[in-house]
Coordinates of C-alpha atoms in Angstrom, one line a residue:
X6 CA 49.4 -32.8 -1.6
X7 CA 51.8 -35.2 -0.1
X8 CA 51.2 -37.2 3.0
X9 CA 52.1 -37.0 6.2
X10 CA 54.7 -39.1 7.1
X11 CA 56.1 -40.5 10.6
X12 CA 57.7 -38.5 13.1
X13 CA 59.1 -38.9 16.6
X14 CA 56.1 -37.5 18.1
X15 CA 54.3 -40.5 17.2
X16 CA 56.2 -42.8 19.1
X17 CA 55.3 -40.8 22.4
X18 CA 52.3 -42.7 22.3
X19 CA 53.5 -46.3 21.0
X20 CA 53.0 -47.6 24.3
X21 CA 49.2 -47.3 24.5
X22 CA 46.2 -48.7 21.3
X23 CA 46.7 -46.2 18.2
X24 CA 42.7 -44.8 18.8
X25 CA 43.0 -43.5 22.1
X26 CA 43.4 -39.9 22.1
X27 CA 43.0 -40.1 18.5
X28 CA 42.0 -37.6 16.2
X29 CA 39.2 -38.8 13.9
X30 CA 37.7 -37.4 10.8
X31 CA 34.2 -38.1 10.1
X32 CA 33.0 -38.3 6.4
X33 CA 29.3 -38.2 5.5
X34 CA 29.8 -40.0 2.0
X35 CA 26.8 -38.2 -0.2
X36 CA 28.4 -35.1 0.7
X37 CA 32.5 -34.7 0.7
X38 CA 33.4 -35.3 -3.3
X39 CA 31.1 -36.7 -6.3
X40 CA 33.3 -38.4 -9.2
X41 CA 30.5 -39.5 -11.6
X42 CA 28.7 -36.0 -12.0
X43 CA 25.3 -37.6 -10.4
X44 CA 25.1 -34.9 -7.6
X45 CA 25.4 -37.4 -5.2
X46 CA 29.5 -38.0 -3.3
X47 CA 30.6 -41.2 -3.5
X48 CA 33.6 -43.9 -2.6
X49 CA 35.9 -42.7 -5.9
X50 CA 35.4 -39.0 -4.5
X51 CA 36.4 -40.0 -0.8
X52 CA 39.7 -42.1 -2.3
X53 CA 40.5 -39.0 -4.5
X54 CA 40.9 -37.0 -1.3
X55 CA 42.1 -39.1 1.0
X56 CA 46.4 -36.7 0.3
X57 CA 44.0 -34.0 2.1
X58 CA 42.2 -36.0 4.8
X59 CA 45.8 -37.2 5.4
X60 CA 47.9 -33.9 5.8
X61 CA 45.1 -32.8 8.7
X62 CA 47.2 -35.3 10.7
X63 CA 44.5 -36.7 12.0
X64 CA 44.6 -40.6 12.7
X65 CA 41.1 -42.0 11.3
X66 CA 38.2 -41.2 9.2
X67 CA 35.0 -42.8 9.9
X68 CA 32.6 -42.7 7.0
X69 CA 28.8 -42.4 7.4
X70 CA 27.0 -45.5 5.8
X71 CA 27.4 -46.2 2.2
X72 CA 25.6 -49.1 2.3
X73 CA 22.6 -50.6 0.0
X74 CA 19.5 -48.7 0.9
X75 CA 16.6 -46.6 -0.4
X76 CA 17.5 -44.0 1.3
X77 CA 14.5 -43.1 3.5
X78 CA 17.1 -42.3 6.0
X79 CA 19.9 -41.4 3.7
X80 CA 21.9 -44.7 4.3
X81 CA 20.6 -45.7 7.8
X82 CA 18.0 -47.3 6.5
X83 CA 19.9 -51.1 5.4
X84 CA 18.7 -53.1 2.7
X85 CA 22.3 -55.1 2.4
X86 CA 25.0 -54.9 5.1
X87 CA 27.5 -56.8 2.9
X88 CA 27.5 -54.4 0.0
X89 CA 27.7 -50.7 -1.5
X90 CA 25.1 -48.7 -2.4
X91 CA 25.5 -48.8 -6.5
X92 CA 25.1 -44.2 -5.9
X93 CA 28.4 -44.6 -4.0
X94 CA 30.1 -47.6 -6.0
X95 CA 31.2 -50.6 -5.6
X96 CA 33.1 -52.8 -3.3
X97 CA 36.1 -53.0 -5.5
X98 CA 36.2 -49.1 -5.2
X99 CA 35.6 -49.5 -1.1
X100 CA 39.0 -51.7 -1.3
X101 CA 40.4 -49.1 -2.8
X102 CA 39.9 -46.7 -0.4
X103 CA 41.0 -48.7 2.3
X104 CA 44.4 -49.6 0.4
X105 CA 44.6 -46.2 -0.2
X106 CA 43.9 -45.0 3.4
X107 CA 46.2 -47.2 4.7
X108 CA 48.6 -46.4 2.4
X109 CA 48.8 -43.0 3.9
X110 CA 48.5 -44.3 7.9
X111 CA 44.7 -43.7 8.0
X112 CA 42.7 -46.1 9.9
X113 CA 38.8 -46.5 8.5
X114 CA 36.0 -46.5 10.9
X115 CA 32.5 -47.2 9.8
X116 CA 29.0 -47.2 11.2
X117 CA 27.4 -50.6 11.8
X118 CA 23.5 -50.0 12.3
X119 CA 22.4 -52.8 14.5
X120 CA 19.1 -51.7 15.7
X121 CA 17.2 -51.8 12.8
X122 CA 17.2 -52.3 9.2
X123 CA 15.3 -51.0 5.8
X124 CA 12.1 -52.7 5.4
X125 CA 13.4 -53.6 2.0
X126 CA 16.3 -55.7 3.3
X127 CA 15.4 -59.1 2.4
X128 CA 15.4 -60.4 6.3
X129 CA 12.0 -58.2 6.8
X130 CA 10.5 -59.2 3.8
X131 CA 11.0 -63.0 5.0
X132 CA 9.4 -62.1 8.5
X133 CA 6.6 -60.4 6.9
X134 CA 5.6 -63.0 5.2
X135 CA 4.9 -65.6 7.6
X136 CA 4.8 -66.1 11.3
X137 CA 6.1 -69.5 11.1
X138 CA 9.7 -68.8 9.1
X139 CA 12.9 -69.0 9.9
X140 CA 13.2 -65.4 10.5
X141 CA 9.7 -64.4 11.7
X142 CA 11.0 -63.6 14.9
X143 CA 14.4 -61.5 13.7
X144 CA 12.3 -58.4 13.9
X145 CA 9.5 -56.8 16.7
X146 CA 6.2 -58.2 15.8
X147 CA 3.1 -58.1 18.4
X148 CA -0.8 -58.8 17.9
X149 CA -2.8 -55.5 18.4
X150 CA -5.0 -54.7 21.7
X151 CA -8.3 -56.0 21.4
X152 CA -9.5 -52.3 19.9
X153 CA -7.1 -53.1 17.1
X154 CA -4.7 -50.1 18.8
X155 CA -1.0 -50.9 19.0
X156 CA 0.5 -53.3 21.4
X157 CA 2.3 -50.4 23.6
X158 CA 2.1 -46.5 23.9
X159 CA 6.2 -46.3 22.5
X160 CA 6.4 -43.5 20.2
X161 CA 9.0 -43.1 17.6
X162 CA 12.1 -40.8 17.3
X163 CA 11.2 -39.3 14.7
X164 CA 7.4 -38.5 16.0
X165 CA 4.2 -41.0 16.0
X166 CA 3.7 -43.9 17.0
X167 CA 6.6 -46.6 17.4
X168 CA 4.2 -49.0 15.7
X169 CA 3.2 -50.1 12.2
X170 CA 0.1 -52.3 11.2
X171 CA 1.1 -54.8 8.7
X172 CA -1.7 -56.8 7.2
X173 CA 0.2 -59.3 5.6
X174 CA 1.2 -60.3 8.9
X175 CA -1.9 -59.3 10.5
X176 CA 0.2 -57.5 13.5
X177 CA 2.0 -54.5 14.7
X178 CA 5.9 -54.1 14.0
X179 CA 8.2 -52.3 16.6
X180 CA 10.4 -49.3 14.5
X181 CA 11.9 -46.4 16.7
X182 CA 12.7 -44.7 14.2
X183 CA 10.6 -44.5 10.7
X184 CA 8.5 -46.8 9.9
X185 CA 10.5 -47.7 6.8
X186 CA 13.4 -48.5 9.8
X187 CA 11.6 -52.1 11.3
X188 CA 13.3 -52.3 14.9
X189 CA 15.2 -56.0 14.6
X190 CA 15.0 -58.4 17.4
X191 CA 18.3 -58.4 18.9
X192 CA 17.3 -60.4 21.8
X193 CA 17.5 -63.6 18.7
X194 CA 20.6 -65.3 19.2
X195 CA 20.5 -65.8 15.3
X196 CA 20.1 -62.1 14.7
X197 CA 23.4 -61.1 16.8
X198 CA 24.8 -64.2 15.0
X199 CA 24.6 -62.6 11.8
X200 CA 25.2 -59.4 13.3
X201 CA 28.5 -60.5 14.2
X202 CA 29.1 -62.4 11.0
X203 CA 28.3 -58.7 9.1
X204 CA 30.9 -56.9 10.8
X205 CA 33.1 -59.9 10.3
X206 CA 32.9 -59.3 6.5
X207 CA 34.2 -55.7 6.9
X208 CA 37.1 -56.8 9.2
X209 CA 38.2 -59.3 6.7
X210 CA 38.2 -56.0 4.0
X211 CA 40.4 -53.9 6.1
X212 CA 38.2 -52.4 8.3
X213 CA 40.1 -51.1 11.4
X214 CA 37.1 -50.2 13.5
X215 CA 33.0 -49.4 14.2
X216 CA 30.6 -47.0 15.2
X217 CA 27.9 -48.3 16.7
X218 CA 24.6 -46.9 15.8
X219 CA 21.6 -46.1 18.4
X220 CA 23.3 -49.1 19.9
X221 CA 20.9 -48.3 23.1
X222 CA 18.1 -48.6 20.7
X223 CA 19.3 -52.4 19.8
X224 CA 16.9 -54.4 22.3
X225 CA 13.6 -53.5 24.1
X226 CA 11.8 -54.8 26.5
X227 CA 10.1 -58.1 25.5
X228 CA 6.8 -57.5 27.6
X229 CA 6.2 -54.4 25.9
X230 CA 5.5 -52.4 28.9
X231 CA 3.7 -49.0 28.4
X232 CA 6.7 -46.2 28.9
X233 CA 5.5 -43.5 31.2
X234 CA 5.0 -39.9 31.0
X235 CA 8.2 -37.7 31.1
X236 CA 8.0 -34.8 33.9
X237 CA 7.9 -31.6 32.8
X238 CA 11.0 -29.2 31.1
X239 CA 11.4 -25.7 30.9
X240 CA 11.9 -27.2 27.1
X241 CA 9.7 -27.2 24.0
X242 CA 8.4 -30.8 23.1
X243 CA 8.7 -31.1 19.4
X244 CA 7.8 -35.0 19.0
X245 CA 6.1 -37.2 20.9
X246 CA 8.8 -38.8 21.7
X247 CA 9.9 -36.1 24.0
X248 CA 6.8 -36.9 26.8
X249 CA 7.5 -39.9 27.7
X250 CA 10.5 -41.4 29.8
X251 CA 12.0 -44.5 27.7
X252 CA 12.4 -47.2 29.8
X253 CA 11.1 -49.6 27.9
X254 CA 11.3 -49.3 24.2
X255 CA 15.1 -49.3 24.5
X256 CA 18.4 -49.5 27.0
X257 CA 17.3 -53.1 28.1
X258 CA 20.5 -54.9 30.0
X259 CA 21.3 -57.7 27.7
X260 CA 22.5 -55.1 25.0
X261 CA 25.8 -55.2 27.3
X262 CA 26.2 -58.9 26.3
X263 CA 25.6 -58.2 22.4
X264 CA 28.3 -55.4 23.4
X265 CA 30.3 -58.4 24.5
X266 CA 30.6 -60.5 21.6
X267 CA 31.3 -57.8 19.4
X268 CA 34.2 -56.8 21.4
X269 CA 35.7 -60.1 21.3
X270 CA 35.4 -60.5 17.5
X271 CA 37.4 -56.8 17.6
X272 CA 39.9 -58.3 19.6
X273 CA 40.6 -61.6 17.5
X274 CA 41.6 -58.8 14.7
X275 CA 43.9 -57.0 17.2
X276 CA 43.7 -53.3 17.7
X277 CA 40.2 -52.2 16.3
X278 CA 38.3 -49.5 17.6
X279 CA 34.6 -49.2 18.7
X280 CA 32.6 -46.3 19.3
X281 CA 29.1 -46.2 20.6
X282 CA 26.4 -43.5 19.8
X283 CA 24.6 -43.5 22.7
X284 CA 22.0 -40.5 23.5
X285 CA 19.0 -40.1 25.1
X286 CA 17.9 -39.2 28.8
X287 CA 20.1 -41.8 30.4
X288 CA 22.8 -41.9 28.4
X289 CA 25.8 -40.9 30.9
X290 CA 25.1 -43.7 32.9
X291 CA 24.7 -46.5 29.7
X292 CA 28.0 -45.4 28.0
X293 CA 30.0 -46.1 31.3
X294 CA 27.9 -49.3 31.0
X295 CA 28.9 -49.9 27.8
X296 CA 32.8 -48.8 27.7
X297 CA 33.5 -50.1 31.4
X298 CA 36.3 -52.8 31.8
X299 CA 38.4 -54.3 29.1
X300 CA 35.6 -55.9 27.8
X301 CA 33.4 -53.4 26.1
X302 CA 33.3 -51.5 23.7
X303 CA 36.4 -48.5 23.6
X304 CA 34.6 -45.7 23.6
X305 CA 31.4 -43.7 23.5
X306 CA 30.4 -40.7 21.7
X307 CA 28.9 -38.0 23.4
X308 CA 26.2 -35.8 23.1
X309 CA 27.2 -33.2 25.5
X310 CA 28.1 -30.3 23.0
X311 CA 26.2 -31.7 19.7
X312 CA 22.9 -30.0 21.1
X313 CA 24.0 -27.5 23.1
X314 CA 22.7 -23.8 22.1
X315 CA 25.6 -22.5 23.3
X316 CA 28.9 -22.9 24.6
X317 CA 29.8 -22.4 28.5
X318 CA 32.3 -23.2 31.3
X319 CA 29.4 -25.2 32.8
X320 CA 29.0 -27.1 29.6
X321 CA 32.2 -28.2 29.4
X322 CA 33.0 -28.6 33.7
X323 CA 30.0 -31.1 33.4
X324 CA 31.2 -32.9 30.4
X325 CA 34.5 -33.5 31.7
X326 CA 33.9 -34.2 35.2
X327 CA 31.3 -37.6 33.8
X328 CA 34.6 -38.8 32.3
X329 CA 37.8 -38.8 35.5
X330 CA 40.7 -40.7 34.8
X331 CA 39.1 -43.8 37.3
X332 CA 40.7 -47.1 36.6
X333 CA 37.3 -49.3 34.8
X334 CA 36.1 -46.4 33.4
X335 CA 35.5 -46.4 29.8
X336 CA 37.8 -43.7 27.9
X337 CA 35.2 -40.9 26.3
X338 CA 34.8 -39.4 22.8
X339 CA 34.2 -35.7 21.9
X340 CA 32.9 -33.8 18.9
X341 CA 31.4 -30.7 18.6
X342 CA 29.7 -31.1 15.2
X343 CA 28.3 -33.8 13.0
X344 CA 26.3 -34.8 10.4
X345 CA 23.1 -35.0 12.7
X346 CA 23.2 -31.7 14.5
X347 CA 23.8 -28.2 13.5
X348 CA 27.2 -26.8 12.8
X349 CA 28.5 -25.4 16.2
X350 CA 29.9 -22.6 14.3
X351 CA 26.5 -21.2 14.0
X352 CA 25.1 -22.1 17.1
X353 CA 27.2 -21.1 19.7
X354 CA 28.6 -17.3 18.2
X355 CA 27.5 -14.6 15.6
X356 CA 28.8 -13.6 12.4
X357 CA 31.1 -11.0 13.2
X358 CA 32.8 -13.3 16.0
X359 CA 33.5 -16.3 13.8
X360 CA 36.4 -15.9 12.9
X361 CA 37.8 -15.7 16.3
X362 CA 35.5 -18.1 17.5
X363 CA 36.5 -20.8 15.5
X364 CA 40.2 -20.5 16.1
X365 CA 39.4 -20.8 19.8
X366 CA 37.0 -23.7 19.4
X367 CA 39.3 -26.0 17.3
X368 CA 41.8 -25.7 20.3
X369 CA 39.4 -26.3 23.0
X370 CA 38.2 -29.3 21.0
X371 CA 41.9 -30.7 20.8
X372 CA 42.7 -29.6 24.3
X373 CA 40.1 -32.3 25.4
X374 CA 40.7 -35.5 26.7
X375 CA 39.8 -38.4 24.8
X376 CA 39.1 -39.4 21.1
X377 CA 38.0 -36.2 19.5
X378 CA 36.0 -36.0 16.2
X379 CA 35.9 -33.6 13.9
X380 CA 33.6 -33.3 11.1
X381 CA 33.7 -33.1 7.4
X382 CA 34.9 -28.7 6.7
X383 CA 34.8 -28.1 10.5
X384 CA 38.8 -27.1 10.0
X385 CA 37.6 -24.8 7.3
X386 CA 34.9 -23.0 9.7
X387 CA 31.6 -24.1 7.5
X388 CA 28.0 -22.9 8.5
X389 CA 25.1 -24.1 8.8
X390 CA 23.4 -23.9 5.3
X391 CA 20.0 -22.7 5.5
X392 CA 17.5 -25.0 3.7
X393 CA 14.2 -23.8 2.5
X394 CA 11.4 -26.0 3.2
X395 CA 10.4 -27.0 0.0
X396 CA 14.5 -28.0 -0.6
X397 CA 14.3 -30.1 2.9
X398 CA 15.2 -34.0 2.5
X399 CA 15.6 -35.2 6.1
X400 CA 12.5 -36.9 6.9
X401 CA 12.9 -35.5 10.7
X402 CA 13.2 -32.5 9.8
X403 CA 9.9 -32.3 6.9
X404 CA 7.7 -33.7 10.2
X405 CA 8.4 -31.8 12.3
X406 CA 8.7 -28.7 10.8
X407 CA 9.4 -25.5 11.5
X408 CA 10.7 -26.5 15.4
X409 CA 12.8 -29.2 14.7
X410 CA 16.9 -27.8 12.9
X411 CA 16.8 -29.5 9.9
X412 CA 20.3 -31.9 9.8
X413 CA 20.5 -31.0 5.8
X414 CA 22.1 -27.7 7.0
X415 CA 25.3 -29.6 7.9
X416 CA 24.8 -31.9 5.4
X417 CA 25.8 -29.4 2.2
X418 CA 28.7 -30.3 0.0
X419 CA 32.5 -29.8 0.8
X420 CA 33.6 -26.7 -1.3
X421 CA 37.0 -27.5 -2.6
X422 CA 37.4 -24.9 -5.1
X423 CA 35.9 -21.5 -4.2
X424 CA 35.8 -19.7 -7.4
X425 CA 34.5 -23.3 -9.4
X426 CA 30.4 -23.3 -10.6
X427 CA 30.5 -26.7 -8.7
X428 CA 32.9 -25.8 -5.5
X429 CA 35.1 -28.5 -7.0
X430 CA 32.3 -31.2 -5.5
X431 CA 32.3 -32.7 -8.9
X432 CA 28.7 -31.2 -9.9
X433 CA 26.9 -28.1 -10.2
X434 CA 23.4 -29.9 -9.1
X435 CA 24.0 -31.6 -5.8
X436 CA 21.8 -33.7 -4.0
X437 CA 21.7 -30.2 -1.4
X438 CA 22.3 -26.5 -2.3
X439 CA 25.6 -25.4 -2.0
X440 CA 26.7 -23.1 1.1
X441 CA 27.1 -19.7 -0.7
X442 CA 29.2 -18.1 2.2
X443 CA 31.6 -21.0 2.1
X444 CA 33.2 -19.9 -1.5
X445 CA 35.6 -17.6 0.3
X446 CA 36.3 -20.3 3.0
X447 CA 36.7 -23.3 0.1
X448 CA 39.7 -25.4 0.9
X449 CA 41.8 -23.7 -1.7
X450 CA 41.5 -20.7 -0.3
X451 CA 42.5 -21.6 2.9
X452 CA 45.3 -23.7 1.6
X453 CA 47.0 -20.5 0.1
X454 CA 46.8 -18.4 3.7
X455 CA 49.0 -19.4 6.3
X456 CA 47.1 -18.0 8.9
X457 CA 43.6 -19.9 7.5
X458 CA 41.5 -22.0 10.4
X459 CA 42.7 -24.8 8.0
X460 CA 46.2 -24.4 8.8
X461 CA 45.7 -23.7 12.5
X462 CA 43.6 -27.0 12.9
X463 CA 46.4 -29.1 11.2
X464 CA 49.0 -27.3 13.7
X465 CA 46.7 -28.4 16.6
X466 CA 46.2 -31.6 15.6
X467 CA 50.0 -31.8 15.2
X468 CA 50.5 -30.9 18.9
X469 CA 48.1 -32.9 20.4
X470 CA 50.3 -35.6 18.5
X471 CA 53.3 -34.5 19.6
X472 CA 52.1 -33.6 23.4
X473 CA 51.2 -36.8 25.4
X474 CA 49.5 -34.8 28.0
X475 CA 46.8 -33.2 25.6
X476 CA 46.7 -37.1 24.1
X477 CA 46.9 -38.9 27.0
X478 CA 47.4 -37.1 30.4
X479 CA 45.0 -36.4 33.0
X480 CA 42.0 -33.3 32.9
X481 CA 42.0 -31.1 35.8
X482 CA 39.8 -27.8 36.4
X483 CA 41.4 -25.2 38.2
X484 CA 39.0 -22.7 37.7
X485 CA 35.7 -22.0 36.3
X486 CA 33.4 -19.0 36.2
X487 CA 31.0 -17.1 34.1
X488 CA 33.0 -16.7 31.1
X489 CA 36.1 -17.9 31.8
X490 CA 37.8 -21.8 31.9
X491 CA 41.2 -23.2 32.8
X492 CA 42.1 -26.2 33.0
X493 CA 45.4 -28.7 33.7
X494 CA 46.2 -31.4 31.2
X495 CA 49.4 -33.5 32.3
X496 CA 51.2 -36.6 31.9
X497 CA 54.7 -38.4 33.6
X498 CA 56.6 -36.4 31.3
X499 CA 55.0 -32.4 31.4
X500 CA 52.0 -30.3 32.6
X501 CA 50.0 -27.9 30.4
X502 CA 47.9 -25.4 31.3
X503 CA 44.6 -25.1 28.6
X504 CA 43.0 -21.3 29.9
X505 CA 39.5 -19.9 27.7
X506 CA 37.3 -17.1 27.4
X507 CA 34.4 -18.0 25.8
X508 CA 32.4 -14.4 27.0
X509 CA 32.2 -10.9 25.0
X510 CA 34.3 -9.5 27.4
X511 CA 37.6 -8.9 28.4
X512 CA 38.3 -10.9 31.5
X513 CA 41.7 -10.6 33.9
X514 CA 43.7 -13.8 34.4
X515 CA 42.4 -16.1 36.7
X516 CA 43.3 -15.2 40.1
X517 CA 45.3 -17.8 42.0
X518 CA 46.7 -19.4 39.0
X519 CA 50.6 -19.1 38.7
X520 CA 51.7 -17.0 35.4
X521 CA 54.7 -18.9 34.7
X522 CA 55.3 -21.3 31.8
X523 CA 56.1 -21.4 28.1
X524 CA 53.0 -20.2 25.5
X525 CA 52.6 -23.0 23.3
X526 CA 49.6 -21.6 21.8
X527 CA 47.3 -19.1 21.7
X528 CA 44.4 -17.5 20.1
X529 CA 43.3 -13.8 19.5
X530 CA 46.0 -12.2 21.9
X531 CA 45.8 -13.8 24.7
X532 CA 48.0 -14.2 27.4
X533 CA 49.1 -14.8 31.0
X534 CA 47.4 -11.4 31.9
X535 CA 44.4 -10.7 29.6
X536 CA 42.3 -13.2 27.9
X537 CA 40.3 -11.0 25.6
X538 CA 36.6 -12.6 24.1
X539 CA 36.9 -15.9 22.4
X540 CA 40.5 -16.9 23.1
X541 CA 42.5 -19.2 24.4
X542 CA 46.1 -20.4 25.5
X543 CA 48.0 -23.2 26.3
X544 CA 51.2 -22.7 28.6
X545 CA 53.8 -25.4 29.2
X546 CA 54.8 -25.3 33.0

């Protein structure tokens, strides 16, 4: 498939940095194309795909971690920051991709987990083993209470305790995530030192950009005060995590200076990208902390639809409205699926709907403003994958089980090839079952259908490209109701007019909004006076 080449739409944005209102596809590495017939994806199968990733149109693909690890946390557990997991390759083959990446005008993102490591990397093994070295404080360690119970009440993300004994040490260390995950001490100068030196060593490759892992989870609070209990929800609590209100085990203020340094080394390299991932109960407030100025980080992902059980005008008038177009506010980021939550696709409609649901969601999506992220078979409409228990991998999932949506759902191979044993993946054993419903959505399939969700997402893409309003302009809501959401997206050179149903019904066009205007697009009929269930239209005034 060739590449995308050039056009004048792309200079319609030459004036501003080349990520914002970029498109970006995310890759989750085990999972997109395996070239060695181990059942696991890896670099070769990403850089043997890359004509495809490329004719989306998008602008960027960040790849989930393919760094050396055991794999407690498939990958987010580090045991070498500076190298390639030998499952995914090697770093000649990650130079490869990038050469080949940029070849075709695709920037590479990738995740930079700063919070913690693998308690195999070699820095934890060194701090285990004596209080006195040089890095016995790069990590959380604390003496136990006098009862020999851990030094605070934090609990873990992933359920339990936030605390490990470790005997060889003869104290407690901090991890919020699993205990194989031992929380580093980011408050050490040295630690943010070689922090900074790490992502150094991916710049020099080529790297265009980061996303910043749980970068709210990067420093705690050094008295380890006792977080207290979380008020009540009309939600179930899964974990203990959920009862307490984290004030203290992460979101401490000097992260915005870490924040600081890394920003700077971005700029020395001219025209990188970063993206934080920042969730949590306070997260609205610690993203615009964390993008504010020019001298933060870019961007921030956010959590508003990744969770959500279903799609609303309320959902998305709240999203929206955190983000105005105030000078000093940070710039926002939007995705709908990735590889941590459940595809949307089967959250937010039913079977018999998808169809029509998808074609309306990939237009919301680009109709957004700000960096929007799209997820690994999202353009082909994938569902979630149910896993059986005893087939689970994702440690969250295994403990808390059965209340807690297991991530491996999303986490199935690409299918490539719908009538292959192997979906074209490159192995008829992967490291997770295959999605049996996606044979008839495979991207071959969709390739040879002009009227495929594949298609329609790269003609999307293409617009917000060539539209500076949907890339750039300001967000407006003009109306909002039950079922039904307009909204105005414009720039100094035109206004569009972005109009939803996301009900069952029928609904009327909104009343008090002028008719007139040229239909760029629109999904399942709908038009300037019907907007049947699950469509959508974009006029041009």
């Amino acid at each position: 498939m060739p590449a995308r080449l050039p056009d004048a739409a792309d200079h319609a944005v030459a004036d501003h940095p080349w990520w914002k209102g970029a498109t970006i596809y995310q890759i989750y590495p085990r999972s997109f194309a395996d070239s060695n017939d181990d059942g696991i994806g890896d670099l070769p199968g990403i850089t043997a795909h890359l004509d495809y990733v490329a004719s989306l149109g998008v602008d960027a693909v960040w790849l989930s971690p393919f760094f050396t690890s055991p794999m407690a946390d498939f990958g987010y557990d580090v045991s070498d920051y500076r190298d390639v997991d030998p499952i995914f390759g090697t770093l000649a083959d990650f130079d490869a991709l990038i050469a080949r990446a940029h070849a075709l005008g695709l920037k590479i993102i990738i995740d930079q987990v700063y919070s913690h490591t693998s308690e195999e990397h070699d820095w934890f093994r060194q701090s285990r083993a004596s209080r006195s070295g040089d890095k016995a404080d790069w990590y959380v360690w604390a003496d136990a209470k006098p009862d020999g119970t851990p030094p605070s009440n934090w609990q873990s993300v992933f359920g339990g305790p936030a605390w490990t004994w470790d005997a060889r040490r003869g104290q407690y260390y901090m991890h919020n995530f699993l205990k194989d995950q031992p929380q580093l001490n980011g408050h050490n100068p040295a630690v943010q030192d070689e922090l900074i030196a790490t992502a150094r060593f991916w710049l020099d490759r080529g790297v265009d950009g980061f996303r910043l892992d749980a970068i709210n989870f990067a420093m705690h609070d050094p008295a380890l005060t006792d977080n207290p209990p979380a008020p009540a929800t009309n939600r179930a609590r899964t974990r203990s995590f959920d009862f307490q209100q984290k004030l203290h085990n992460q979101s401490h203020p000097d992260i915005v200076g870490f924040i600081e340094r890394i920003r700077a080394l971005l700029d020395e390299y001219g025209a990188g990208f970063t993206v934080a991932e920042v969730g949590g109960d306070d997260s609205d407030r610690e993203m615009k902390l964390f993008t504010g100025g020019n001298g933060r980080l870019n961007s921030a992902y956010g959590f508003d639809f990744l969770y959500a059980d279903r799609l609303t005008p309320e959902l998305i008038v709240d999203a929206v409205g955190n983000w105005p177009d105030t000078p000093g506010l940070g710039w926002p980021s939007w995705a709908f699926e990735n590889h941590d939550a459940p595809r949307a696709i089967s959250r937010w409609t039913t079977p018999d709907q998808r169809d029509a649901f998808a074609r309306m969601k990939i237009l919301l999506l680009v109709a957004l403003r700000g960096n929007i992220f799209l997820y690994q078979g999202e353009e082909l409409g994938l569902t979630q994958v149910d896993i059986a228990f005893d087939d689970l991998l994702d440690p969250e999932a295994i403990a808390n089980w059965p209340l807690t949506l297991s991530r491996d759902g999303a986490r199935t191979p690409m299918p490539w090839i719908g009538a292959a044993p192997d979906l074209g993946f490159g192995s008829t054993q992967p490291w997770l079952p295959f999605g049996e419903d996606h044979r008839a959505i495979a991207v071959d399939a969709q390739e040879a259908d002009a009227t495929s969700l594949l298609h329609w997402t790269r003609t999307l893409i293409a617009a917000r490209k060539a539209h500076p309003a949907l890339r750039l302009g300001s967000l407006r809501i003009v109306h909002s109701d039950d079922a039904v959401i307009a909204f105005e997206r414009k720039s100094d050179d035109e206004t569009l007019l972005c109009a939803f149903n996301l009900g069952d019904e029928p609904r009327g066009w909104p009343v008090g909004i002028a008719t007139f205007g040229d239909m760029l697009f629109a999904t399942d009929g709908a038009d300037t006076t019907m907007l049947p269930p699950l469509s959508g239209l974009v006029l041009r005034r």
